[in-house]
Amino acid sequence: MQAPQALTSLQVGQSATIHALHVEPNFQFRLNGLGFRVGKSIEIMRMAPFNGPLHLKLDNTEVMLRQQDAAKIEILV
Amino acid sequence: MKRIALIGMPNAGKSTLFNRMSGASAKVANWPGVTVDLLSAKLLMAGTMTELVDLPGIYDLHGFSDDEQIVRHFLCNNTIDLILIVANATQIERQLSLALQLKSLGLPAVLLLNMEDEAKKLGISINADQLGKELGYPVALLSAKYGHGYNDAYKLIESELQKSHAKPILSLEKDFAIDQDVEDKLASIVRHTVDVPTDSSDIMTQKLDAILLHKWFGLPLFFTIMYLLFEAVYTIGAPLQDAVAWLLEGFRDIALAPLFSVLPDLLNSFLLEGVYDGVATVASFVPVIIIFFLFMAIIEDSGYLSRAAFLMDALMSRLGLDGRGFVMLLMGFGCNVPALMGTRTMRSRGLRLLTMLVIPFSLCSARLQVFVFMTTALFTPSQAPLVLFSLYLMTFATVIITALLFKGRYNSQEPLALELPPYRLPTARQMILRGWHEVKHFLRRATKFITLGVVLVWIVVNMPYGVEPASAASWSGWIGEFMSPLLSPAGINPELTVALIFGFVAKEIVIGALAVIYGMEGSALMNGLALQIDWVQAYSFMLFTLIYTPCLATIATLRAESKSDWYTLLALAWPLTLAWVTSVSFYQLARFLGY
């Protein structure tokens, strides 16, 4: 197992495990509600045009998340 | 009377269940402790009158968004006999958290696992009995959309309601202060009761996304689809509008005109050329509006709107807005008022105010009626849809200008996470309900200000007593004369000016007003209008109509949502200024170029 890294360092099509959420408390509520919890597996499906948000998949939930926010999520590959 | 509240995450199908339970009897109402109106319905359940309240979709009972505060304040200010927790069965592993939070508050509830059909298709199996035991709430599986399992769920709700006694009201400080850690419990319950196959993806959604969210084709496809939709609304709607106008005209000539001819002239004119012509002209557009909303219903329920947010977010963020704002603009094509209320999910005030400033530029269905009318009157059938589409593009142009001008003032760094639900098709039942809802909405507006509007227009056109209607000597003539230094540079004549002034109340009044002012309706009015003004004047008038204040209801909503008089004033003054500048520039340039 490697050291934790930012979610944005993953390539499209790769998946990893969530290690930590370094976001403000309110946004953490929203992320938890959407299924972002430590230990969960997460996959990057695609990236939007013009360097836009990421299309992510956690279990049966698909979510879009801006790259600047995704950078605050730590993962373990 | 007993009270039931519906609680669930966004996209859990809460509204679908609410509609199924309430039929079409829902009403908006005020609630203690809550500043916004909520939908509710009265039902007879297990022999007791029961009030069913639909609370906004939330992710977390402890969250800080407006919607989450609304739910908390509702729970702290109203007694509740039973809570229905609606959760999407395919996403039970995360949506169960809300049920656990409610359990730790000690509230009586039933867990309804919705979309059981989708879960079955994905091979997800849930042991409802075991889940109910571990959770401490009765559980039912159902599909609110198709009705499977609904009867059993309804019986369960009734029996729980009979058992339950109204709980004492919660206290905001005490009850919501402790944040129970639900994480471990959530994981353990799901492990015991839910069986998910290793690959449970929705193949259809994956395939569609590969095309519709494609890096290069996604955006062009989106705009092509939108164009085809608007073209379809026009192609199907315009002949229907024609047919209804013909019917209403026939009714007037065959039945009403002979009947009213015994009345004194002034009263005859008031009833026939005032009330009937005005309201009938507006009513002829009901089919266009229904078709438009049926298409909207398909798009909204399909899950494609959140894809639009995904595709457009990067561009919108350069304007200081986000993907949600883009979706709200699209919703605004239906009606600006719910689109404005949809900004409640935004937490940053700057972002919210900027989004609310641009939403009123959305070409709503009321303005669509004016434009279908004017384009049919002044352009050839092949030009008309293109002219209409150019006005939709104008919506985006005005949004871009406004956002760039004001984004410095209203900036934000709000993070954004949005769910992309699987693609779905609405059922025929949902479509019919939606169409019916729009007819009701129209009738409500018609009985309120459309009738009042055309009556007022008739008065200014025909007063003082004895003048030639709409002539320079009438009140409308005076108003037109008074405003002409301001509006004649835009090619807007005194008659159109009067229509614009009354259009401030609601855009439907504009065509009703034209019918009254020109003393004609239906095809006669279209022909008459084509003789009075040319296409340059008509387009300038449409630009003005598109950009200035959409209606009183929008202004009232802007005021209620922003809670600021200065902001409301800005949201009133800026579009007026922009409308004037745009119309005058267009008109002068077109004339200069020799059109």
mmCIF file with all atom_site columns, N, CA and C in Angstrom, chain B residues 306-364:
data_model
loop_
_atom_site.group_PDB
_atom_site.id
_atom_site.type_symbol
_atom_site.label_atom_id
_atom_site.label_alt_id
_atom_site.label_comp_id
_atom_site.label_asym_id
_atom_site.label_entity_id
_atom_site.label_seq_id
_atom_site.pdbx_PDB_ins_code
_atom_site.Cartn_x
_atom_site.Cartn_y
_atom_site.Cartn_z
_atom_site.occupancy
_atom_site.B_iso_or_equiv
_atom_site.pdbx_formal_charge
_atom_site.auth_seq_id
_atom_site.auth_comp_id
_atom_site.auth_asym_id
_atom_site.auth_atom_id
_atom_site.pdbx_PDB_model_num
ATOM 1   N N  . SER B 1 306 ? -29.116 16.990 -14.764 1.00 0.00 ? 306 SER B N  1
ATOM 2   C CA . SER B 1 306 ? -27.888 17.017 -13.964 1.00 0.00 ? 306 SER B CA 1
ATOM 3   C C  . SER B 1 306 ? -26.674 16.746 -14.851 1.00 0.00 ? 306 SER B C  1
ATOM 4   N N  . ARG B 1 307 ? -26.888 16.030 -15.966 1.00 0.00 ? 307 ARG B N  1
ATOM 5   C CA . ARG B 1 307 ? -25.797 15.870 -16.949 1.00 0.00 ? 307 ARG B CA 1
ATOM 6   C C  . ARG B 1 307 ? -25.462 17.221 -17.571 1.00 0.00 ? 307 ARG B C  1
ATOM 7   N N  . ALA B 1 308 ? -26.499 18.043 -17.808 1.00 0.00 ? 308 ALA B N  1
ATOM 8   C CA . ALA B 1 308 ? -26.263 19.380 -18.349 1.00 0.00 ? 308 ALA B CA 1
ATOM 9   C C  . ALA B 1 308 ? -25.412 20.184 -17.371 1.00 0.00 ? 308 ALA B C  1
ATOM 10  N N  . ALA B 1 309 ? -25.675 20.019 -16.080 1.00 0.00 ? 309 ALA B N  1
ATOM 11  C CA . ALA B 1 309 ? -24.881 20.709 -15.062 1.00 0.00 ? 309 ALA B CA 1
ATOM 12  C C  . ALA B 1 309 ? -23.425 20.259 -15.145 1.00 0.00 ? 309 ALA B C  1
ATOM 13  N N  . PHE B 1 310 ? -23.225 18.954 -15.341 1.00 0.00 ? 310 PHE B N  1
ATOM 14  C CA . PHE B 1 310 ? -21.879 18.390 -15.436 1.00 0.00 ? 310 PHE B CA 1
ATOM 15  C C  . PHE B 1 310 ? -21.146 18.973 -16.647 1.00 0.00 ? 310 PHE B C  1
ATOM 16  N N  . LEU B 1 311 ? -21.835 19.015 -17.792 1.00 0.00 ? 311 LEU B N  1
ATOM 17  C CA . LEU B 1 311 ? -21.201 19.482 -19.027 1.00 0.00 ? 311 LEU B CA 1
ATOM 18  C C  . LEU B 1 311 ? -20.888 20.969 -18.976 1.00 0.00 ? 311 LEU B C  1
ATOM 19  N N  . MET B 1 312 ? -21.754 21.747 -18.309 1.00 0.00 ? 312 MET B N  1
ATOM 20  C CA . MET B 1 312 ? -21.632 23.204 -18.371 1.00 0.00 ? 312 MET B CA 1
ATOM 21  C C  . MET B 1 312 ? -20.895 23.814 -17.184 1.00 0.00 ? 312 MET B C  1
ATOM 22  N N  . ASP B 1 313 ? -20.582 23.030 -16.169 1.00 0.00 ? 313 ASP B N  1
ATOM 23  C CA . ASP B 1 313 ? -20.039 23.607 -14.933 1.00 0.00 ? 313 ASP B CA 1
ATOM 24  C C  . ASP B 1 313 ? -18.760 24.415 -15.172 1.00 0.00 ? 313 ASP B C  1
ATOM 25  N N  . ALA B 1 314 ? -17.864 23.884 -16.012 1.00 0.00 ? 314 ALA B N  1
ATOM 26  C CA . ALA B 1 314 ? -16.590 24.581 -16.244 1.00 0.00 ? 314 ALA B CA 1
ATOM 27  C C  . ALA B 1 314 ? -16.831 25.960 -16.844 1.00 0.00 ? 314 ALA B C  1
ATOM 28  N N  . LEU B 1 315 ? -17.759 26.047 -17.819 1.00 0.00 ? 315 LEU B N  1
ATOM 29  C CA . LEU B 1 315 ? -18.046 27.334 -18.447 1.00 0.00 ? 315 LEU B CA 1
ATOM 30  C C  . LEU B 1 315 ? -18.768 28.259 -17.470 1.00 0.00 ? 315 LEU B C  1
ATOM 31  N N  . MET B 1 316 ? -19.716 27.700 -16.716 1.00 0.00 ? 316 MET B N  1
ATOM 32  C CA . MET B 1 316 ? -20.475 28.515 -15.772 1.00 0.00 ? 316 MET B CA 1
ATOM 33  C C  . MET B 1 316 ? -19.563 29.073 -14.667 1.00 0.00 ? 316 MET B C  1
ATOM 34  N N  . SER B 1 317 ? -18.561 28.304 -14.266 1.00 0.00 ? 317 SER B N  1
ATOM 35  C CA . SER B 1 317 ? -17.699 28.772 -13.177 1.00 0.00 ? 317 SER B CA 1
ATOM 36  C C  . SER B 1 317 ? -16.887 29.990 -13.623 1.00 0.00 ? 317 SER B C  1
ATOM 37  N N  . ARG B 1 318 ? -16.616 30.109 -14.929 1.00 0.00 ? 318 ARG B N  1
ATOM 38  C CA . ARG B 1 318 ? -15.939 31.311 -15.420 1.00 0.00 ? 318 ARG B CA 1
ATOM 39  C C  . ARG B 1 318 ? -16.834 32.540 -15.307 1.00 0.00 ? 318 ARG B C  1
ATOM 40  N N  . LEU B 1 319 ? -18.143 32.326 -15.208 1.00 0.00 ? 319 LEU B N  1
ATOM 41  C CA . LEU B 1 319 ? -19.093 33.438 -15.056 1.00 0.00 ? 319 LEU B CA 1
ATOM 42  C C  . LEU B 1 319 ? -19.411 33.691 -13.588 1.00 0.00 ? 319 LEU B C  1
ATOM 43  N N  . GLY B 1 320 ? -18.756 32.949 -12.696 1.00 0.00 ? 320 GLY B N  1
ATOM 44  C CA . GLY B 1 320 ? -19.055 33.104 -11.272 1.00 0.00 ? 320 GLY B CA 1
ATOM 45  C C  . GLY B 1 320 ? -20.277 32.306 -10.850 1.00 0.00 ? 320 GLY B C  1
ATOM 46  N N  . LEU B 1 321 ? -20.792 31.461 -11.774 1.00 0.00 ? 321 LEU B N  1
ATOM 47  C CA . LEU B 1 321 ? -21.961 30.630 -11.459 1.00 0.00 ? 321 LEU B CA 1
ATOM 48  C C  . LEU B 1 321 ? -21.508 29.170 -11.409 1.00 0.00 ? 321 LEU B C  1
ATOM 49  N N  . ASP B 1 322 ? -22.448 28.229 -11.284 1.00 0.00 ? 322 ASP B N  1
ATOM 50  C CA . ASP B 1 322 ? -22.049 26.830 -11.357 1.00 0.00 ? 322 ASP B CA 1
ATOM 51  C C  . ASP B 1 322 ? -23.070 26.002 -12.134 1.00 0.00 ? 322 ASP B C  1
ATOM 52  N N  . GLY B 1 323 ? -22.825 24.712 -12.242 1.00 0.00 ? 323 GLY B N  1
ATOM 53  C CA . GLY B 1 323 ? -23.684 23.833 -13.032 1.00 0.00 ? 323 GLY B CA 1
ATOM 54  C C  . GLY B 1 323 ? -25.129 23.849 -12.573 1.00 0.00 ? 323 GLY B C  1
ATOM 55  N N  . ARG B 1 324 ? -25.320 23.993 -11.245 1.00 0.00 ? 324 ARG B N  1
ATOM 56  C CA . ARG B 1 324 ? -26.692 24.060 -10.732 1.00 0.00 ? 324 ARG B CA 1
ATOM 57  C C  . ARG B 1 324 ? -27.418 25.270 -11.297 1.00 0.00 ? 324 ARG B C  1
ATOM 58  N N  . GLY B 1 325 ? -26.682 26.401 -11.384 1.00 0.00 ? 325 GLY B N  1
ATOM 59  C CA . GLY B 1 325 ? -27.260 27.624 -11.928 1.00 0.00 ? 325 GLY B CA 1
ATOM 60  C C  . GLY B 1 325 ? -27.742 27.399 -13.351 1.00 0.00 ? 325 GLY B C  1
ATOM 61  N N  . PHE B 1 326 ? -26.977 26.613 -14.114 1.00 0.00 ? 326 PHE B N  1
ATOM 62  C CA . PHE B 1 326 ? -27.371 26.324 -15.493 1.00 0.00 ? 326 PHE B CA 1
ATOM 63  C C  . PHE B 1 326 ? -28.680 25.533 -15.516 1.00 0.00 ? 326 PHE B C  1
ATOM 64  N N  . VAL B 1 327 ? -28.778 24.552 -14.608 1.00 0.00 ? 327 VAL B N  1
ATOM 65  C CA . VAL B 1 327 ? -30.015 23.764 -14.532 1.00 0.00 ? 327 VAL B CA 1
ATOM 66  C C  . VAL B 1 327 ? -31.198 24.662 -14.161 1.00 0.00 ? 327 VAL B C  1
ATOM 67  N N  . MET B 1 328 ? -30.954 25.598 -13.223 1.00 0.00 ? 328 MET B N  1
ATOM 68  C CA . MET B 1 328 ? -32.034 26.507 -12.821 1.00 0.00 ? 328 MET B CA 1
ATOM 69  C C  . MET B 1 328 ? -32.478 27.372 -13.995 1.00 0.00 ? 328 MET B C  1
ATOM 70  N N  . LEU B 1 329 ? -31.522 27.784 -14.847 1.00 0.00 ? 329 LEU B N  1
ATOM 71  C CA . LEU B 1 329 ? -31.884 28.561 -16.036 1.00 0.00 ? 329 LEU B CA 1
ATOM 72  C C  . LEU B 1 329 ? -32.782 27.741 -16.957 1.00 0.00 ? 329 LEU B C  1
ATOM 73  N N  . LEU B 1 330 ? -32.445 26.458 -17.112 1.00 0.00 ? 330 LEU B N  1
ATOM 74  C CA . LEU B 1 330 ? -33.264 25.584 -17.958 1.00 0.00 ? 330 LEU B CA 1
ATOM 75  C C  . LEU B 1 330 ? -34.652 25.407 -17.346 1.00 0.00 ? 330 LEU B C  1
ATOM 76  N N  . MET B 1 331 ? -34.705 25.236 -15.989 1.00 0.00 ? 331 MET B N  1
ATOM 77  C CA . MET B 1 331 ? -36.004 25.128 -15.315 1.00 0.00 ? 331 MET B CA 1
ATOM 78  C C  . MET B 1 331 ? -36.793 26.418 -15.519 1.00 0.00 ? 331 MET B C  1
ATOM 79  N N  . GLY B 1 332 ? -36.075 27.543 -15.558 1.00 0.00 ? 332 GLY B N  1
ATOM 80  C CA . GLY B 1 332 ? -36.704 28.847 -15.756 1.00 0.00 ? 332 GLY B CA 1
ATOM 81  C C  . GLY B 1 332 ? -37.415 28.944 -17.090 1.00 0.00 ? 332 GLY B C  1
ATOM 82  N N  . PHE B 1 333 ? -37.021 28.115 -18.055 1.00 0.00 ? 333 PHE B N  1
ATOM 83  C CA . PHE B 1 333 ? -37.740 28.095 -19.333 1.00 0.00 ? 333 PHE B CA 1
ATOM 84  C C  . PHE B 1 333 ? -39.198 27.714 -19.109 1.00 0.00 ? 333 PHE B C  1
ATOM 85  N N  . GLY B 1 334 ? -39.467 26.949 -18.055 1.00 0.00 ? 334 GLY B N  1
ATOM 86  C CA . GLY B 1 334 ? -40.847 26.643 -17.691 1.00 0.00 ? 334 GLY B CA 1
ATOM 87  C C  . GLY B 1 334 ? -41.454 27.846 -16.996 1.00 0.00 ? 334 GLY B C  1
ATOM 88  N N  . CYS B 1 335 ? -40.982 28.099 -15.777 1.00 0.00 ? 335 CYS B N  1
ATOM 89  C CA . CYS B 1 335 ? -41.465 29.237 -15.009 1.00 0.00 ? 335 CYS B CA 1
ATOM 90  C C  . CYS B 1 335 ? -40.313 29.714 -14.135 1.00 0.00 ? 335 CYS B C  1
ATOM 91  N N  . ASN B 1 336 ? -40.088 31.022 -14.079 1.00 0.00 ? 336 ASN B N  1
ATOM 92  C CA . ASN B 1 336 ? -38.972 31.575 -13.314 1.00 0.00 ? 336 ASN B CA 1
ATOM 93  C C  . ASN B 1 336 ? -39.134 31.381 -11.803 1.00 0.00 ? 336 ASN B C  1
ATOM 94  N N  . VAL B 1 337 ? -40.387 31.340 -11.337 1.00 0.00 ? 337 VAL B N  1
ATOM 95  C CA . VAL B 1 337 ? -40.616 31.332 -9.882  1.00 0.00 ? 337 VAL B CA 1
ATOM 96  C C  . VAL B 1 337 ? -40.040 30.079 -9.199  1.00 0.00 ? 337 VAL B C  1
ATOM 97  N N  . PRO B 1 338 ? -40.400 28.850 -9.637  1.00 0.00 ? 338 PRO B N  1
ATOM 98  C CA . PRO B 1 338 ? -39.777 27.681 -9.000  1.00 0.00 ? 338 PRO B CA 1
ATOM 99  C C  . PRO B 1 338 ? -38.269 27.620 -9.225  1.00 0.00 ? 338 PRO B C  1
ATOM 100 N N  . ALA B 1 339 ? -37.802 28.146 -10.360 1.00 0.00 ? 339 ALA B N  1
ATOM 101 C CA . ALA B 1 339 ? -36.356 28.152 -10.605 1.00 0.00 ? 339 ALA B CA 1
ATOM 102 C C  . ALA B 1 339 ? -35.651 29.012 -9.558  1.00 0.00 ? 339 ALA B C  1
ATOM 103 N N  . LEU B 1 340 ? -36.251 30.160 -9.226  1.00 0.00 ? 340 LEU B N  1
ATOM 104 C CA . LEU B 1 340 ? -35.668 31.025 -8.195  1.00 0.00 ? 340 LEU B CA 1
ATOM 105 C C  . LEU B 1 340 ? -35.651 30.302 -6.852  1.00 0.00 ? 340 LEU B C  1
ATOM 106 N N  . MET B 1 341 ? -36.733 29.580 -6.555  1.00 0.00 ? 341 MET B N  1
ATOM 107 C CA . MET B 1 341 ? -36.793 28.878 -5.272  1.00 0.00 ? 341 MET B CA 1
ATOM 108 C C  . MET B 1 341 ? -35.800 27.714 -5.248  1.00 0.00 ? 341 MET B C  1
ATOM 109 N N  . GLY B 1 342 ? -35.477 27.185 -6.436  1.00 0.00 ? 342 GLY B N  1
ATOM 110 C CA . GLY B 1 342 ? -34.516 26.091 -6.522  1.00 0.00 ? 342 GLY B CA 1
ATOM 111 C C  . GLY B 1 342 ? -33.120 26.488 -6.082  1.00 0.00 ? 342 GLY B C  1
ATOM 112 N N  . THR B 1 343 ? -32.831 27.797 -6.014  1.00 0.00 ? 343 THR B N  1
ATOM 113 C CA . THR B 1 343 ? -31.499 28.220 -5.597  1.00 0.00 ? 343 THR B CA 1
ATOM 114 C C  . THR B 1 343 ? -31.290 28.035 -4.101  1.00 0.00 ? 343 THR B C  1
ATOM 115 N N  . ARG B 1 344 ? -32.326 27.571 -3.385  1.00 0.00 ? 344 ARG B N  1
ATOM 116 C CA . ARG B 1 344 ? -32.178 27.365 -1.935  1.00 0.00 ? 344 ARG B CA 1
ATOM 117 C C  . ARG B 1 344 ? -31.109 26.339 -1.610  1.00 0.00 ? 344 ARG B C  1
ATOM 118 N N  . THR B 1 345 ? -30.784 25.463 -2.556  1.00 0.00 ? 345 THR B N  1
ATOM 119 C CA . THR B 1 345 ? -29.747 24.470 -2.269  1.00 0.00 ? 345 THR B CA 1
ATOM 120 C C  . THR B 1 345 ? -28.368 25.117 -2.232  1.00 0.00 ? 345 THR B C  1
ATOM 121 N N  . MET B 1 346 ? -28.254 26.376 -2.685  1.00 0.00 ? 346 MET B N  1
ATOM 122 C CA . MET B 1 346 ? -26.949 27.052 -2.645  1.00 0.00 ? 346 MET B CA 1
ATOM 123 C C  . MET B 1 346 ? -26.767 27.709 -1.288  1.00 0.00 ? 346 MET B C  1
ATOM 124 N N  . ARG B 1 347 ? -25.590 27.525 -0.714  1.00 0.00 ? 347 ARG B N  1
ATOM 125 C CA . ARG B 1 347 ? -25.391 28.032 0.635   1.00 0.00 ? 347 ARG B CA 1
ATOM 126 C C  . ARG B 1 347 ? -24.718 29.392 0.620   1.00 0.00 ? 347 ARG B C  1
ATOM 127 N N  . SER B 1 348 ? -23.837 29.607 -0.364  1.00 0.00 ? 348 SER B N  1
ATOM 128 C CA . SER B 1 348 ? -23.148 30.888 -0.436  1.00 0.00 ? 348 SER B CA 1
ATOM 129 C C  . SER B 1 348 ? -24.117 31.963 -0.920  1.00 0.00 ? 348 SER B C  1
ATOM 130 N N  . ARG B 1 349 ? -24.240 33.039 -0.139  1.00 0.00 ? 349 ARG B N  1
ATOM 131 C CA . ARG B 1 349 ? -25.214 34.081 -0.490  1.00 0.00 ? 349 ARG B CA 1
ATOM 132 C C  . ARG B 1 349 ? -24.837 34.760 -1.805  1.00 0.00 ? 349 ARG B C  1
ATOM 133 N N  . GLY B 1 350 ? -23.540 34.988 -2.012  1.00 0.00 ? 350 GLY B N  1
ATOM 134 C CA . GLY B 1 350 ? -23.109 35.634 -3.241  1.00 0.00 ? 350 GLY B CA 1
ATOM 135 C C  . GLY B 1 350 ? -23.529 34.841 -4.461  1.00 0.00 ? 350 GLY B C  1
ATOM 136 N N  . LEU B 1 351 ? -23.228 33.548 -4.442  1.00 0.00 ? 351 LEU B N  1
ATOM 137 C CA . LEU B 1 351 ? -23.580 32.677 -5.565  1.00 0.00 ? 351 LEU B CA 1
ATOM 138 C C  . LEU B 1 351 ? -25.084 32.670 -5.790  1.00 0.00 ? 351 LEU B C  1
ATOM 139 N N  . ARG B 1 352 ? -25.823 32.629 -4.679  1.00 0.00 ? 352 ARG B N  1
ATOM 140 C CA . ARG B 1 352 ? -27.273 32.551 -4.790  1.00 0.00 ? 352 ARG B CA 1
ATOM 141 C C  . ARG B 1 352 ? -27.850 33.832 -5.381  1.00 0.00 ? 352 ARG B C  1
ATOM 142 N N  . LEU B 1 353 ? -27.349 34.985 -4.915  1.00 0.00 ? 353 LEU B N  1
ATOM 143 C CA . LEU B 1 353 ? -27.877 36.249 -5.430  1.00 0.00 ? 353 LEU B CA 1
ATOM 144 C C  . LEU B 1 353 ? -27.535 36.421 -6.900  1.00 0.00 ? 353 LEU B C  1
ATOM 145 N N  . LEU B 1 354 ? -26.312 36.022 -7.286  1.00 0.00 ? 354 LEU B N  1
ATOM 146 C CA . LEU B 1 354 ? -25.923 36.150 -8.693  1.00 0.00 ? 354 LEU B CA 1
ATOM 147 C C  . LEU B 1 354 ? -26.800 35.248 -9.567  1.00 0.00 ? 354 LEU B C  1
ATOM 148 N N  . THR B 1 355 ? -27.046 34.019 -9.087  1.00 0.00 ? 355 THR B N  1
ATOM 149 C CA . THR B 1 355 ? -27.895 33.095 -9.848  1.00 0.00 ? 355 THR B CA 1
ATOM 150 C C  . THR B 1 355 ? -29.317 33.646 -9.960  1.00 0.00 ? 355 THR B C  1
ATOM 151 N N  . MET B 1 356 ? -29.825 34.221 -8.864  1.00 0.00 ? 356 MET B N  1
ATOM 152 C CA . MET B 1 356 ? -31.193 34.753 -8.887  1.00 0.00 ? 356 MET B CA 1
ATOM 153 C C  . MET B 1 356 ? -31.292 35.989 -9.784  1.00 0.00 ? 356 MET B C  1
ATOM 154 N N  . LEU B 1 357 ? -30.163 36.665 -9.970  1.00 0.00 ? 357 LEU B N  1
ATOM 155 C CA . LEU B 1 357 ? -30.172 37.851 -10.832 1.00 0.00 ? 357 LEU B CA 1
ATOM 156 C C  . LEU B 1 357 ? -30.292 37.451 -12.303 1.00 0.00 ? 357 LEU B C  1
ATOM 157 N N  . VAL B 1 358 ? -29.754 36.278 -12.663 1.00 0.00 ? 358 VAL B N  1
ATOM 158 C CA . VAL B 1 358 ? -29.777 35.886 -14.077 1.00 0.00 ? 358 VAL B CA 1
ATOM 159 C C  . VAL B 1 358 ? -31.002 35.027 -14.448 1.00 0.00 ? 358 VAL B C  1
ATOM 160 N N  . ILE B 1 359 ? -31.607 34.347 -13.463 1.00 0.00 ? 359 ILE B N  1
ATOM 161 C CA . ILE B 1 359 ? -32.732 33.461 -13.787 1.00 0.00 ? 359 ILE B CA 1
ATOM 162 C C  . ILE B 1 359 ? -33.891 34.191 -14.498 1.00 0.00 ? 359 ILE B C  1
ATOM 163 N N  . PRO B 1 360 ? -34.245 35.437 -14.075 1.00 0.00 ? 360 PRO B N  1
ATOM 164 C CA . PRO B 1 360 ? -35.381 36.083 -14.749 1.00 0.00 ? 360 PRO B CA 1
ATOM 165 C C  . PRO B 1 360 ? -35.172 36.347 -16.247 1.00 0.00 ? 360 PRO B C  1
ATOM 166 N N  . PHE B 1 361 ? -33.945 36.164 -16.757 1.00 0.00 ? 361 PHE B N  1
ATOM 167 C CA . PHE B 1 361 ? -33.746 36.316 -18.203 1.00 0.00 ? 361 PHE B CA 1
ATOM 168 C C  . PHE B 1 361 ? -34.182 35.066 -18.959 1.00 0.00 ? 361 PHE B C  1
ATOM 169 N N  . SER B 1 362 ? -34.444 33.994 -18.218 1.00 0.00 ? 362 SER B N  1
ATOM 170 C CA . SER B 1 362 ? -34.870 32.744 -18.847 1.00 0.00 ? 362 SER B CA 1
ATOM 171 C C  . SER B 1 362 ? -36.217 32.938 -19.541 1.00 0.00 ? 362 SER B C  1
ATOM 172 N N  . LEU B 1 363 ? -36.247 32.550 -20.810 1.00 0.00 ? 363 LEU B N  1
ATOM 173 C CA . LEU B 1 363 ? -37.463 32.747 -21.623 1.00 0.00 ? 363 LEU B CA 1
ATOM 174 C C  . LEU B 1 363 ? -38.560 31.797 -21.135 1.00 0.00 ? 363 LEU B C  1
ATOM 175 N N  . CYS B 1 364 ? -39.385 32.256 -20.189 1.00 0.00 ? 364 CYS B N  1
ATOM 176 C CA . CYS B 1 364 ? -40.364 31.371 -19.559 1.00 0.00 ? 364 CYS B CA 1
ATOM 177 C C  . CYS B 1 364 ? -41.548 31.106 -20.485 1.00 0.00 ? 364 CYS B C  1
#
